[in-house]
Short mmCIF file of C-alpha atoms and ligand atoms in Angstrom, two decimals:
data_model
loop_
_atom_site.label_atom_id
_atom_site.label_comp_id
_atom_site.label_asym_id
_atom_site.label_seq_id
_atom_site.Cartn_x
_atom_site.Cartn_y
_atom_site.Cartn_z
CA UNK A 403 41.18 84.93 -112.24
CA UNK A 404 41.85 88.60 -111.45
CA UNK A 405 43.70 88.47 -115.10
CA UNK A 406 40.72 87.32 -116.63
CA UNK A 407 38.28 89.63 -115.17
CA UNK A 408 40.57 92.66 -116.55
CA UNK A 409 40.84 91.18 -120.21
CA UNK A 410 39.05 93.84 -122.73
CA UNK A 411 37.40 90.02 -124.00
CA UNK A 412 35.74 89.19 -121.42
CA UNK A 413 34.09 92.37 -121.29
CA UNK A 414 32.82 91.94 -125.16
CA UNK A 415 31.72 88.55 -123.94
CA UNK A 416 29.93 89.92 -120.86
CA UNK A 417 28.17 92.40 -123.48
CA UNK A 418 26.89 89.92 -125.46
CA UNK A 419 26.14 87.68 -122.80
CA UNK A 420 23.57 90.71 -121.66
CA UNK A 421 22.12 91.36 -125.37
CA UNK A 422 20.74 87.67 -125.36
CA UNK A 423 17.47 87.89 -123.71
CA UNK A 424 16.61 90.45 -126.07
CA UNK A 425 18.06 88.24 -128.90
CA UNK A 426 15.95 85.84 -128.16
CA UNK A 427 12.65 88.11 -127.88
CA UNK A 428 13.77 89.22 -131.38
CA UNK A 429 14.29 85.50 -132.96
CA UNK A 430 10.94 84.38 -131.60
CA UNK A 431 9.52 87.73 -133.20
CA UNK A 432 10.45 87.19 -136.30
CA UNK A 433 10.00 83.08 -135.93
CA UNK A 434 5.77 84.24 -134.84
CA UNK A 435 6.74 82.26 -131.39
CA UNK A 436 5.78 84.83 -128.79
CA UNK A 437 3.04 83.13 -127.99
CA UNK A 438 -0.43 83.66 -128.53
CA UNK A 439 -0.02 87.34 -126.33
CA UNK A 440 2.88 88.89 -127.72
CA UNK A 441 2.49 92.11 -125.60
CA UNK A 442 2.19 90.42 -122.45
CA UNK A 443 5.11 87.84 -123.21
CA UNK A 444 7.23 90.62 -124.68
CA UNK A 445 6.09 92.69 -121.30
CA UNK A 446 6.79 89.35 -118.79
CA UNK A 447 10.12 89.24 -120.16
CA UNK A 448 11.14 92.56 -120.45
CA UNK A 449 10.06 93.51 -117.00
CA UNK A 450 11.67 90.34 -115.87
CA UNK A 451 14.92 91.44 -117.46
CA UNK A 452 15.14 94.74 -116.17
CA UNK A 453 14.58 93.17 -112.82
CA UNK A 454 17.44 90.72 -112.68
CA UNK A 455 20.21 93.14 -114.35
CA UNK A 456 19.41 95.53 -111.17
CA UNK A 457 19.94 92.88 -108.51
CA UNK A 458 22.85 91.53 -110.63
CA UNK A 459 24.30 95.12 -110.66
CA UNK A 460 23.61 95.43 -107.03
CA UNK A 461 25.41 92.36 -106.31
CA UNK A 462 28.51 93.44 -107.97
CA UNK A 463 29.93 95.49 -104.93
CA UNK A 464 29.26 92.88 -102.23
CA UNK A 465 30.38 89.99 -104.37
CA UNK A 466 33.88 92.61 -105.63
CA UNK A 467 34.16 92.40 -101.32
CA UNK A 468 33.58 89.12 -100.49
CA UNK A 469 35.44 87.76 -103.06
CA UNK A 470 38.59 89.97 -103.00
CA UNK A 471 37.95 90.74 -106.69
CA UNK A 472 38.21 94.89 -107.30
CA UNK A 473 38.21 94.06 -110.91
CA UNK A 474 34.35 93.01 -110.82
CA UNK A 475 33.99 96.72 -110.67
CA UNK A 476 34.65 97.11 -114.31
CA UNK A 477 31.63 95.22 -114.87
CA UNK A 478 29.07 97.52 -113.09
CA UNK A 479 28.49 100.28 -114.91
CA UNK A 480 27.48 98.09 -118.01
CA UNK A 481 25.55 95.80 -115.81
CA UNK A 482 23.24 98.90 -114.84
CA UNK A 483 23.10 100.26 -118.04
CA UNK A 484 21.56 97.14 -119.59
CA UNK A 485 18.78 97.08 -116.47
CA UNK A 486 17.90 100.79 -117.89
CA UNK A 487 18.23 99.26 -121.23
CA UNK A 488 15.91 96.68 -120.55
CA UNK A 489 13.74 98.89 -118.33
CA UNK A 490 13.21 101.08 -121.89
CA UNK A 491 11.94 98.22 -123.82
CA UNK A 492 9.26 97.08 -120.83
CA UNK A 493 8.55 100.59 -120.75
CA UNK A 494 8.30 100.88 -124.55
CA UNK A 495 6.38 98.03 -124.92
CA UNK A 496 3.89 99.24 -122.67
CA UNK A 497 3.44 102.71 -124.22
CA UNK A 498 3.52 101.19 -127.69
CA UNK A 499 2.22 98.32 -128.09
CA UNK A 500 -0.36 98.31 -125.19
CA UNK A 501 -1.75 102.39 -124.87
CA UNK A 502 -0.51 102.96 -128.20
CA UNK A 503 1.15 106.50 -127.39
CA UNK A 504 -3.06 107.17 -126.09
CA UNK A 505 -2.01 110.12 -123.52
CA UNK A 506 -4.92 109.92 -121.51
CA UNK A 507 -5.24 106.30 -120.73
CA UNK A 508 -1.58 106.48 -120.01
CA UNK A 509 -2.01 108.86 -117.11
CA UNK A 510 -5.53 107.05 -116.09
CA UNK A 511 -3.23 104.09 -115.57
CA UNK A 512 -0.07 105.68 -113.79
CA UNK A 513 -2.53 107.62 -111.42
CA UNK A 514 -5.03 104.74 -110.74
CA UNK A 515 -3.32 101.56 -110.85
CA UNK A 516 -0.78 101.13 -108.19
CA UNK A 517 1.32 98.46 -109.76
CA UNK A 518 1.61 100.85 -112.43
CA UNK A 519 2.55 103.80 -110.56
CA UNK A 520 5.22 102.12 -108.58
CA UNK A 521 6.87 100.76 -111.85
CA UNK A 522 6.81 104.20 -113.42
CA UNK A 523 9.06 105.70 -110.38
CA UNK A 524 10.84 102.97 -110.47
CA UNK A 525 11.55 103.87 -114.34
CA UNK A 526 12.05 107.56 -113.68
CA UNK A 527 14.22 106.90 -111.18
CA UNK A 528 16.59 104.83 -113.24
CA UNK A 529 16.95 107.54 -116.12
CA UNK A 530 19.01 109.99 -113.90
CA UNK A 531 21.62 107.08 -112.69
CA UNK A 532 21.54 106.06 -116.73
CA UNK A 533 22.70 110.09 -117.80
CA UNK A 534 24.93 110.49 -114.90
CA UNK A 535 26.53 107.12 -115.88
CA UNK A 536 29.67 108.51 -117.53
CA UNK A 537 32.97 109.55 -115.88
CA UNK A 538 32.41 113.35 -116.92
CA UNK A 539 29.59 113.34 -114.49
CA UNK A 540 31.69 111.76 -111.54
CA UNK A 541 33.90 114.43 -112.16
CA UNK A 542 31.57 117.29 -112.27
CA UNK A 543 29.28 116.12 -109.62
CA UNK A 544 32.37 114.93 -106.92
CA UNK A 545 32.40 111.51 -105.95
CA UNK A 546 30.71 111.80 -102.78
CA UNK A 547 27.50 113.41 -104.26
CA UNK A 548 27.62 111.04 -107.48
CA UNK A 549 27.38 108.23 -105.37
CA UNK A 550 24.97 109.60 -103.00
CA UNK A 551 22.76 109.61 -106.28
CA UNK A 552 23.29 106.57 -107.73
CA UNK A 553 22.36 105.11 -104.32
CA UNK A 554 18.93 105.53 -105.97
CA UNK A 555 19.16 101.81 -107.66
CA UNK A 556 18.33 100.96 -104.75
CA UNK A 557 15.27 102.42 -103.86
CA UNK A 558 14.60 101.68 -107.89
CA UNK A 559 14.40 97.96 -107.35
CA UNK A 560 12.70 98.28 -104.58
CA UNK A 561 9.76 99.78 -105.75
CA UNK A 562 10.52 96.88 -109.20
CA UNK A 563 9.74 94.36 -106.45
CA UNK A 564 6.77 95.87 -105.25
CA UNK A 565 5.80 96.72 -108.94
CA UNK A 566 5.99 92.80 -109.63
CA UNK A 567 4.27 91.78 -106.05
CA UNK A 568 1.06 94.51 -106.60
CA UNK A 569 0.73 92.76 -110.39
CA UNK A 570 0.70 89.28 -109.49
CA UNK A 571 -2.45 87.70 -108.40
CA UNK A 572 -1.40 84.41 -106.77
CA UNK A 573 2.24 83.43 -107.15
CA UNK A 574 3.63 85.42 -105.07
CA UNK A 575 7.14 83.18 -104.57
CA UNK A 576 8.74 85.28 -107.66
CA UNK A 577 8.81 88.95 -106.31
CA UNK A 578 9.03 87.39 -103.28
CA UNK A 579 12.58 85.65 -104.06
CA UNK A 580 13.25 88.64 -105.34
CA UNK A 581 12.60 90.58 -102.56
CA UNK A 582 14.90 88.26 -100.49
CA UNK A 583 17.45 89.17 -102.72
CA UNK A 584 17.03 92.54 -102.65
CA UNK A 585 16.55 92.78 -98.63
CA UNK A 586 20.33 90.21 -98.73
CA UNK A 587 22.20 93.05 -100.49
CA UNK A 588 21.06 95.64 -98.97
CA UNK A 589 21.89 94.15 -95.40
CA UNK A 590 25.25 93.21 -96.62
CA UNK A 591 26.07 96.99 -97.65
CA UNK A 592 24.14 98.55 -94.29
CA UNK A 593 26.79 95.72 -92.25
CA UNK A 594 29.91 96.57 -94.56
CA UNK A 595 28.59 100.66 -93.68
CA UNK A 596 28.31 100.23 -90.07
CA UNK A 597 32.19 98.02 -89.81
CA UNK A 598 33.59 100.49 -91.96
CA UNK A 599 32.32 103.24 -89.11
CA UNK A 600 33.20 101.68 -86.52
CA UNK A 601 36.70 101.04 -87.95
CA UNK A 602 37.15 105.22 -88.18
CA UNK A 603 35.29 105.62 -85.17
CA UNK A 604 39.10 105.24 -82.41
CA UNK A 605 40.83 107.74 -85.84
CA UNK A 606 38.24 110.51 -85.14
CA UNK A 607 38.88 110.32 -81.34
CA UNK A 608 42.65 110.70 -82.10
CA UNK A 609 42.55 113.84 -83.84
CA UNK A 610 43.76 116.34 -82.28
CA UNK A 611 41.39 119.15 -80.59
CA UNK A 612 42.55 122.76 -80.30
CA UNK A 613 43.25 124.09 -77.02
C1 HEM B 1649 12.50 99.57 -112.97
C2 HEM B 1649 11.30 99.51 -113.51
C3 HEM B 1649 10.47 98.24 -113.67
C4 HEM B 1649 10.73 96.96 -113.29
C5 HEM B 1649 11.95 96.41 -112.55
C6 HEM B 1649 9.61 96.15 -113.74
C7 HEM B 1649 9.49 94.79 -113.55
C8 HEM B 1649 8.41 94.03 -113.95
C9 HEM B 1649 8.28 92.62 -113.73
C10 HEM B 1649 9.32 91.75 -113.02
C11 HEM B 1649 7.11 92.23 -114.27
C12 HEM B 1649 6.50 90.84 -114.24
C13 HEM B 1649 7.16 89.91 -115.19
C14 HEM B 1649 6.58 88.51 -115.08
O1 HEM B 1649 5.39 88.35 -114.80
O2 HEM B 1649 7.34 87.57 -115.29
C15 HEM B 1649 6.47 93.40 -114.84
C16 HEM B 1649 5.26 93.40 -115.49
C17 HEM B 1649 4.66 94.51 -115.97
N1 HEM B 1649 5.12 95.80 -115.92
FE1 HEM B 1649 6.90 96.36 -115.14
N2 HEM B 1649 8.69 96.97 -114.35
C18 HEM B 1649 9.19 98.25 -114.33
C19 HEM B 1649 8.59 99.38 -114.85
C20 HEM B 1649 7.38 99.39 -115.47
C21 HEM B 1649 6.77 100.55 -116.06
C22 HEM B 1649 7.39 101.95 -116.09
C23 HEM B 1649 5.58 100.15 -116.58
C24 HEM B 1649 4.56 100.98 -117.28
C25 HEM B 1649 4.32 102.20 -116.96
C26 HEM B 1649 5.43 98.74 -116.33
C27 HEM B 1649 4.35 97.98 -116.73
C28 HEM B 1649 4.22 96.63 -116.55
C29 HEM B 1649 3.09 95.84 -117.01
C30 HEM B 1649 1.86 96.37 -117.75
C31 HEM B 1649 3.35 94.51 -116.65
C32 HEM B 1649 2.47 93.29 -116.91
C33 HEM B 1649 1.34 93.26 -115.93
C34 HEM B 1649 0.40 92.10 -116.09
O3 HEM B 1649 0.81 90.95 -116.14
O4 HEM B 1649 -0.77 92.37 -116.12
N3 HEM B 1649 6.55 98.31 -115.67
N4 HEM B 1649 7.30 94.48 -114.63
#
C-alpha cells in the first residue's frame, strides 16, 4: 500500500481522476446536454465540486493519522489546488455567464445577498492558500506561520457550507451532510491538538528552571 501511494502513477492517475467532473461539464457542453439551464447546472456543479475537493483535502491529514499512511500527504496539496480550481470556474461562471462582467450588479449582489457574500469570502479566502501553495513560500514564510495560514481552509469551507445552506430553499439534508462532515474533521484535528498537548505537557514541567 504505502508503495503504491508513493508511485509518481498514481499521482497522474489521482490528477486525472480530479479533472473528470470538469470533463464531463465539457462533454455535455459540447454534446448541448446541460440541461435546459446551463448556467445554473454549470453553477450546481461547479459549486458542488469546489465543495467536496475541500472536505476531501481536509480529510487527508486525519485519514494520513488514522490510517498510519504519511504518504497520503503527497496528495494534499493537489487535492486543494483543484478545490481553488474548481472554486474559479463556479466563480467564473457566475461573473460570466450570469452578471456578465456588469460591475454594479456584481457588488449589488455580494453586498445584499447573504448567500452570496458568504461564498465570495469563502473564494477570497482560498486565493491566498492557492499562491502560498508552493514550497518557496513554506520556506520564506517558516513553517509555523505557513501553516497558521493555510489553517484558513478551514474557515473557507465553513462559510462554503453556509454559502450552500443560505441558497437552498428546502432541502436542507445536502449542506447539512456536509456540515457534518465538516464539524467530523474539525473535531478530529481539535482532539489530535489537545492529545498532542497534553503529551508535551510532563516535557515542559521537566525543563529545567534557572536558579
Ligand atoms: C469556496 C467557495 C464556494 C463554495 C464551496 C461554493 C459552493 C456552492 C455550492 C455547494 C452550491 C450549490 C450546488 C448545488 O445546488 O448542488 C453553490 C451554488 C451557488 N454559488 Fe457557490 N460556492 C462558493 C463560492 C461562490 C462565489 C464566490 C459565488 C459568487 C460570487 C457563488 C455563487 C453561487 C451561485 C449563484 C449558486 C447557485 C445559487 C442558486 O441555486 O440560486 N459561489 N455554491
Amino acid at each position: 500500500m504505502r508503495k503504491l501511494l508513493s508511485s509518481k502513477w498514481l499521482k497522474v492517475l489521482v490528477f486525472l481522476l480530479c479533472l473528470v467532473p470538469v470533463g464531463i461539464l465539457g462533454w455535455r457542453a459540447v454534446h448541448g446536454d446541460l440541461t435546459a439551464n446551463p448556467i445554473e447546472f454549470i453553477t450546481h456543479a461547479t459549486g458542488d465540486w469546489t465543495l467536496r475537493f475541500l472536505l476531501i483535502t481536509l480529510a487527508i491529514t486525519p485519514l494520513r493519522m488514522l490510517l498510519g499512511l504519511p504518504e497520503l500527504v503527497r496528495f494534499r496539496r493537489m487535492l486543494g489546488l483543484f478545490a481553488f480550481f474548481y472554486a474559479c470556474l463556479h466563480f467564473s461562471t457566475w461573473l460570466v455567464l450570469d452578471k456578465f462582467f456588469d460591475i454594479s450588479e456584481i457588488w449589488k449582489d455580494v453586498l445584499k445577498r447573504r448567500f452570496i457574500t458568504v461564498g465570495f469570502a469563502a473564494f477570497l479566502l482560498l486565493i491566498p492558500l492557492a499562491l502560498t501553495s508552493t514550497a518557496g513560500w513554506i520556506r520564506r514564510l517558516g513553517g509555523k506561520r505557513w501553516q497558521a495560514l493555510h489553517r484558513l481552509i478551514y474557515l473557507s469551507a465553513a462559510l462554503g457550507v453556509i454559502h450552500y445552506y443560505w441558497l437552498v430553499k428546502s432541502a436542507v439534508i445536502r449542506p447539512l451532510t456536509y456540515a457534518a462532515i465538516l464539524a467530523v474533521l474539525l473535531l478530529y484535528r481539535l482532539i489530535a491538538w489537545l492529545a498532542n498537548r497534553r503529551r508535551r505537557a510532563p516535557i515542559a514541567q521537566h525543563v529545567p528552571q534557572p536558579l
